[in-house]
PDB file of C-alpha atoms in Angstrom:
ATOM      1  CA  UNK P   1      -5.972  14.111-110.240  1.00 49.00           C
ATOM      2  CA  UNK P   2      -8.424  13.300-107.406  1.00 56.00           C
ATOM      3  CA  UNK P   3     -10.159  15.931-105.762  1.00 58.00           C
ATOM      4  CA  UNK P   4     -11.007  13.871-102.598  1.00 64.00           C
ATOM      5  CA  UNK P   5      -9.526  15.268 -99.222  1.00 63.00           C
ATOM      6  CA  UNK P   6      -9.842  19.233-100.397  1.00 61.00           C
ATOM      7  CA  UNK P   7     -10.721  20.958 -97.884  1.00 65.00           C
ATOM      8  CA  UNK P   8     -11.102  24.632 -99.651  1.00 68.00           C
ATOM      9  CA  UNK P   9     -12.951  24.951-102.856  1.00 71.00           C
ATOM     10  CA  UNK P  10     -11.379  26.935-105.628  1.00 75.00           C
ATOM     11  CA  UNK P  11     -13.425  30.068-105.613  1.00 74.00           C
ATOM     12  CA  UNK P  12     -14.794  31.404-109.168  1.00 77.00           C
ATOM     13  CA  UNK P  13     -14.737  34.772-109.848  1.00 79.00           C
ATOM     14  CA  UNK P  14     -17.142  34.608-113.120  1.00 88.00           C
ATOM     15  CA  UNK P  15     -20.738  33.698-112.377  1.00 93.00           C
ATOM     16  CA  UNK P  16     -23.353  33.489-115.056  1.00 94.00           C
ATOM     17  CA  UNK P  17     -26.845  35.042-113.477  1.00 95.00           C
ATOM     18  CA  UNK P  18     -28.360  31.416-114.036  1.00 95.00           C
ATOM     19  CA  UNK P  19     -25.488  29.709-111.302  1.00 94.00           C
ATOM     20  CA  UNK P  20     -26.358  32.493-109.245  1.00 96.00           C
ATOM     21  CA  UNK P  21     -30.231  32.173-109.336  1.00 96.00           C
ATOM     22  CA  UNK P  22     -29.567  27.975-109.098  1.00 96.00           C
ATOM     23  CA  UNK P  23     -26.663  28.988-106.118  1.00 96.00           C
ATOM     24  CA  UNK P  24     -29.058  31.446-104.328  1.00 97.00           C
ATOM     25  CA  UNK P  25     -32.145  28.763-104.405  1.00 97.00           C
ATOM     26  CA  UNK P  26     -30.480  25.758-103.565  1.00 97.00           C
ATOM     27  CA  UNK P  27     -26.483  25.425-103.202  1.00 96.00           C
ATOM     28  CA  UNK P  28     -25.625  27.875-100.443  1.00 97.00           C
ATOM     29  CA  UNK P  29     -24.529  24.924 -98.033  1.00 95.00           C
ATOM     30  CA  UNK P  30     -23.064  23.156-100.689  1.00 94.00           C
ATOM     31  CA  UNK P  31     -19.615  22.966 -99.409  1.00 91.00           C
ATOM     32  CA  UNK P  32     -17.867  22.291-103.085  1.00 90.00           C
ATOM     33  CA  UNK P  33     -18.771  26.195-103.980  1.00 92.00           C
ATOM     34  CA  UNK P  34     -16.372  28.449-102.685  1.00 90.00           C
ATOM     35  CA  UNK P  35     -17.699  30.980-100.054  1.00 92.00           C
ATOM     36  CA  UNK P  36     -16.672  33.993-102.516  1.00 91.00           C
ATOM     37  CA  UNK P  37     -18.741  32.217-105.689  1.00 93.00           C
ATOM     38  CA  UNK P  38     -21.562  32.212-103.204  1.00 95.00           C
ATOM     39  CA  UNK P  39     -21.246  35.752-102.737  1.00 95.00           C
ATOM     40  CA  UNK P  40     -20.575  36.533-105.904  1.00 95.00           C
ATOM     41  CA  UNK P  41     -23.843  34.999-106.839  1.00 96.00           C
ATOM     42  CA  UNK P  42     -25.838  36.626-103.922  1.00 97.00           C
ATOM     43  CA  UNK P  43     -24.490  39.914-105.378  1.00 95.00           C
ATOM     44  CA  UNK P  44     -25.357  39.012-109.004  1.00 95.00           C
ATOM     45  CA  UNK P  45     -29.187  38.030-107.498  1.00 97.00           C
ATOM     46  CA  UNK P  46     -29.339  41.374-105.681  1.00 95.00           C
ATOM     47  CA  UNK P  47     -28.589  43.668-108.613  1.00 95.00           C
ATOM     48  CA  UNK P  48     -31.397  41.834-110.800  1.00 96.00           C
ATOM     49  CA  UNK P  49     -33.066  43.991-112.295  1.00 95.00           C
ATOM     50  CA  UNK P  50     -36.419  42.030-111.240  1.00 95.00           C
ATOM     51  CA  UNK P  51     -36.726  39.728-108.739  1.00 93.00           C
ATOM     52  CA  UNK P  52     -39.795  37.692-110.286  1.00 93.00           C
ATOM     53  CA  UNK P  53     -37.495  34.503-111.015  1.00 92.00           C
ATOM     54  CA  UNK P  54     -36.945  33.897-107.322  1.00 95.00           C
ATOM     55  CA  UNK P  55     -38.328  33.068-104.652  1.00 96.00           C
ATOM     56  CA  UNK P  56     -38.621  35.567-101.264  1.00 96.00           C
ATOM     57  CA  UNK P  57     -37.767  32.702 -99.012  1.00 97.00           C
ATOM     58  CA  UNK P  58     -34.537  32.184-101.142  1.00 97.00           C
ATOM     59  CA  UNK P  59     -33.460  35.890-100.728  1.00 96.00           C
ATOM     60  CA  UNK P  60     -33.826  35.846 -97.402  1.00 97.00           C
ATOM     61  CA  UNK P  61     -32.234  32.763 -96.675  1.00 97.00           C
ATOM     62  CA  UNK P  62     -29.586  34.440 -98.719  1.00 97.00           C
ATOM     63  CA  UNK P  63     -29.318  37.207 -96.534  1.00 96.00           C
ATOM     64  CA  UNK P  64     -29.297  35.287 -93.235  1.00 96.00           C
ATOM     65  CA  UNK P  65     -26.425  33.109 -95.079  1.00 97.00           C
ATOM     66  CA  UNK P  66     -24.512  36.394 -95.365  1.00 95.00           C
ATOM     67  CA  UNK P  67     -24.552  36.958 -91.923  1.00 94.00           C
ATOM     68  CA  UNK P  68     -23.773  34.051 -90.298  1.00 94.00           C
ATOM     69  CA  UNK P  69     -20.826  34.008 -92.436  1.00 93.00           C
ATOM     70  CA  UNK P  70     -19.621  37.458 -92.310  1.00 92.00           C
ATOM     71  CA  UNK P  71     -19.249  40.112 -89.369  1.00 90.00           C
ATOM     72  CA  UNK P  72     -20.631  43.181 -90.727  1.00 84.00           C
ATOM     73  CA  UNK P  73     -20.197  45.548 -87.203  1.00 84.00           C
TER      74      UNK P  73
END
């Protein structure tokens, strides 16, 4: 079946800590991830343990992706 003309992504509800860390760094505007994998993964990068793996800019961008997607007032 062809996958061409979906307009929502299926989201995934398991993410390994490596598709986070490669979501968080690079795939946030990647339209083929479902916004709740994204935030799944942004979660999983959060509660790290250590943050030595990634990059400050990619947290941050992480965090302004949260909210210009979400309305946290």
């Amino acid at each position: 079946m062809d996958n061409e003309g979906k307009l929502i992504p299926f989201p995934t509800y398991n993410v390994s800590l490596g598709a986070a860390c490669a979501i968080v760094e690079a795939m946030l505007d990647d339209d083929t991830i479902a916004i709740p994998t994204k935030v799944l993964a942004i979660e999983a990068v959060a509660r790290m343990e250590t943050h030595n793996s990634i990059k400050k800019d990619d947290l941050v961008r992480a965090l302004r992706w949260l909210f210009d997607h979400y309305d946290f007032s």
